């Protein structure tokens, strides 16, 4: 029957292949796997996923039994640590007392897949983009190679893709359309090939298990009891990548800030007392660069083994993309399970932490109870959802409830390294949104108001012509509904009176794209996926929102104020009914005012060199124009 997995291994079922094949015949087996799926923390499986289990598990188990591999151990829906993806099946056996073999099996019901971009395919007649199964398998193999650690056994990792509905020719086409790292060999096996084979040895060779025996109890205990943590080679690679990445280079006061924060970390590690270091800083103060440099300094120290996490999905994926170290994904996400192998956890953008289930306090007291030092990077004015955020005061309060109490140390970052290093601009933005607005008189930052979106886009084109990264973002006041491939993309549409003869003008651009929209039906590249909007080619022709901009930066920032935040007289008014963000449904105007102010503050402070403002509300546009010179380019 499905087992409840011990930490840190997670899966929906584990057992001998022969036993699993028999259990699969029981009518309630899949239903029990659904319960195990939920217990493992994977969430609620969709109907399509459950159907894939019913369709793919029987042919896999049938061929494994026919191949004489009944004594191998099989895991279904296997994941370790807190990876977001799961292996369809993992076969574990041994070649000798201390030589384990793990074979990743990627299961597909497909018969055809059309390659549309590197490592991406689209099924015939479908809209969705899928990762090529060879790339999926290689990623899982890299994870196993870089995170399995044992003092008594070695692990050899293999992989195979099983297209159980495909012909030989169809499987060969999928094999030829994919790419693999040079050190990997992953065959694509077809259902036709399996059905036509009458030799046990041939079948076991197809699944790369001909030389693998079943696990004895000692070997099984060795595998399940392994330390799942990054290998020295992996950690060294991450440390080197962080130190060599230009975007994490520190200058001036940032160097001093790193020395100060690092000294506080060292003191906390040496003291033996649990310590929570709160690093406070506004936009552009260098929070993420400092967090990454801390990771680079401590990730490969054997007595520390630092880890990094952030609630921001866009920032997480950008960091992984920037560093590009295979197998390093678990180092760049918040652990969901109790952390036992790290003495330093760094949490960036902690103001995005979800308040449900006790919020950050419960997470630190429960999941991080064995981590002596936690460093969080906080800007309370970047809370943009009602169910997110934490304050410095709340951190002090929950730290005192720990037994013994957690020591809290605060460090403030006072520098500004974005917005051309202009403290005046950051101060002006805060005065505009939270205090007494005043005319812009700064000379160290390029700020202006665009008279309409078309003028803003002409400014954007000028920036792009100078090889700068320029983006336009907007408040979430336009719908972002899902559409079929080939249909008009959801986006921002603005009309105004302003033609040469007073005729209406119109401007529209799509929102940042969902993954399935990035490649057109004809295979043409449309633009980057939403999480790469701020940095990827093509993002300049999409409109970003706060969720794809927060934590990131670009040279030039155009910001469109929507009707959710307008100026009336001497105060700002919030109109939550104008927002299309599902996260703020039901929020009253007073609470939404804080969230809207924070949202536009985030958007206005992304630009390193310049910023352009425009409001769709005429009264607000006039107010902004009274404070800021018009863009005369």
mmCIF file of N, CA and C in Angstrom, residues 27 58 137 144 153 223 325 349-350 358 371 416 422 437 456 483 489 501 508 545 599 603-604 613 624:
data_model
loop_
_atom_site.group_PDB
_atom_site.id
_atom_site.type_symbol
_atom_site.label_atom_id
_atom_site.label_comp_id
_atom_site.label_asym_id
_atom_site.label_seq_id
_atom_site.Cartn_x
_atom_site.Cartn_y
_atom_site.Cartn_z
ATOM 1 N N UNK A 27 -8.544 -2.133 -6.531
ATOM 2 C CA UNK A 27 -9.361 -1.013 -7.034
ATOM 3 C C UNK A 27 -9.074 0.326 -6.366
ATOM 4 N N UNK A 58 0.261 1.033 -15.167
ATOM 5 C CA UNK A 58 0.133 -0.388 -15.542
ATOM 6 C C UNK A 58 1.123 -0.841 -16.619
ATOM 7 N N UNK A 137 14.386 14.458 -17.888
ATOM 8 C CA UNK A 137 15.130 13.341 -17.301
ATOM 9 C C UNK A 137 16.538 13.759 -16.915
ATOM 10 N N UNK A 144 19.898 14.094 -8.636
ATOM 11 C CA UNK A 144 20.308 12.913 -7.868
ATOM 12 C C UNK A 144 21.826 12.853 -7.715
ATOM 13 N N UNK A 153 28.025 4.249 0.629
ATOM 14 C CA UNK A 153 27.606 3.763 -0.687
ATOM 15 C C UNK A 153 27.791 4.832 -1.756
ATOM 16 N N UNK A 223 19.973 3.811 1.176
ATOM 17 C CA UNK A 223 19.384 4.796 0.262
ATOM 18 C C UNK A 223 18.424 5.718 1.006
ATOM 19 N N UNK A 325 23.663 26.883 -12.694
ATOM 20 C CA UNK A 325 24.395 25.724 -12.169
ATOM 21 C C UNK A 325 23.441 24.531 -12.110
ATOM 22 N N UNK A 349 13.541 39.272 0.278
ATOM 23 C CA UNK A 349 12.171 39.729 0.001
ATOM 24 C C UNK A 349 11.184 39.136 1.013
ATOM 25 N N UNK A 350 11.535 39.172 2.289
ATOM 26 C CA UNK A 350 10.706 38.522 3.300
ATOM 27 C C UNK A 350 9.351 39.219 3.443
ATOM 28 N N UNK A 358 0.260 30.786 10.202
ATOM 29 C CA UNK A 358 1.141 31.353 11.210
ATOM 30 C C UNK A 358 2.209 32.281 10.697
ATOM 31 N N UNK A 371 18.222 25.729 12.822
ATOM 32 C CA UNK A 371 19.125 26.627 12.090
ATOM 33 C C UNK A 371 19.533 27.749 13.037
ATOM 34 N N UNK A 416 21.831 53.908 -1.682
ATOM 35 C CA UNK A 416 20.950 53.694 -2.829
ATOM 36 C C UNK A 416 21.839 53.409 -4.034
ATOM 37 N N UNK A 422 20.479 57.748 -6.711
ATOM 38 C CA UNK A 422 19.842 58.979 -6.254
ATOM 39 C C UNK A 422 18.993 58.754 -5.004
ATOM 40 N N UNK A 437 3.610 65.506 -1.108
ATOM 41 C CA UNK A 437 4.249 65.582 -2.432
ATOM 42 C C UNK A 437 4.892 66.945 -2.663
ATOM 43 N N UNK A 456 5.315 57.592 -24.181
ATOM 44 C CA UNK A 456 6.147 56.770 -23.310
ATOM 45 C C UNK A 456 6.855 55.697 -24.116
ATOM 46 N N UNK A 483 -6.208 32.695 -22.746
ATOM 47 C CA UNK A 483 -6.752 32.610 -24.097
ATOM 48 C C UNK A 483 -6.119 31.432 -24.815
ATOM 49 N N UNK A 489 -3.952 38.306 -27.308
ATOM 50 C CA UNK A 489 -3.386 38.201 -25.974
ATOM 51 C C UNK A 489 -4.010 39.237 -25.043
ATOM 52 N N UNK A 501 -6.677 66.329 -34.570
ATOM 53 C CA UNK A 501 -7.973 66.998 -34.686
ATOM 54 C C UNK A 501 -8.916 66.602 -33.561
ATOM 55 N N UNK A 508 -2.257 49.858 -27.069
ATOM 56 C CA UNK A 508 -2.431 48.580 -26.379
ATOM 57 C C UNK A 508 -1.195 47.714 -26.552
ATOM 58 N N UNK A 545 3.870 43.698 -14.531
ATOM 59 C CA UNK A 545 3.117 44.055 -13.338
ATOM 60 C C UNK A 545 4.041 43.939 -12.136
ATOM 61 N N UNK A 599 2.623 49.181 -4.299
ATOM 62 C CA UNK A 599 2.766 48.641 -5.650
ATOM 63 C C UNK A 599 3.429 49.649 -6.581
ATOM 64 N N UNK A 603 7.127 49.735 -8.611
ATOM 65 C CA UNK A 603 7.266 49.926 -10.056
ATOM 66 C C UNK A 603 8.116 51.149 -10.390
ATOM 67 N N UNK A 604 7.965 52.228 -9.619
ATOM 68 C CA UNK A 604 8.708 53.455 -9.907
ATOM 69 C C UNK A 604 10.190 53.342 -9.585
ATOM 70 N N UNK A 613 6.430 58.609 -16.039
ATOM 71 C CA UNK A 613 5.156 58.368 -15.382
ATOM 72 C C UNK A 613 4.002 58.783 -16.282
ATOM 73 N N UNK A 624 0.454 64.895 -11.425
ATOM 74 C CA UNK A 624 1.835 64.482 -11.667
ATOM 75 C C UNK A 624 2.570 65.506 -12.523
#
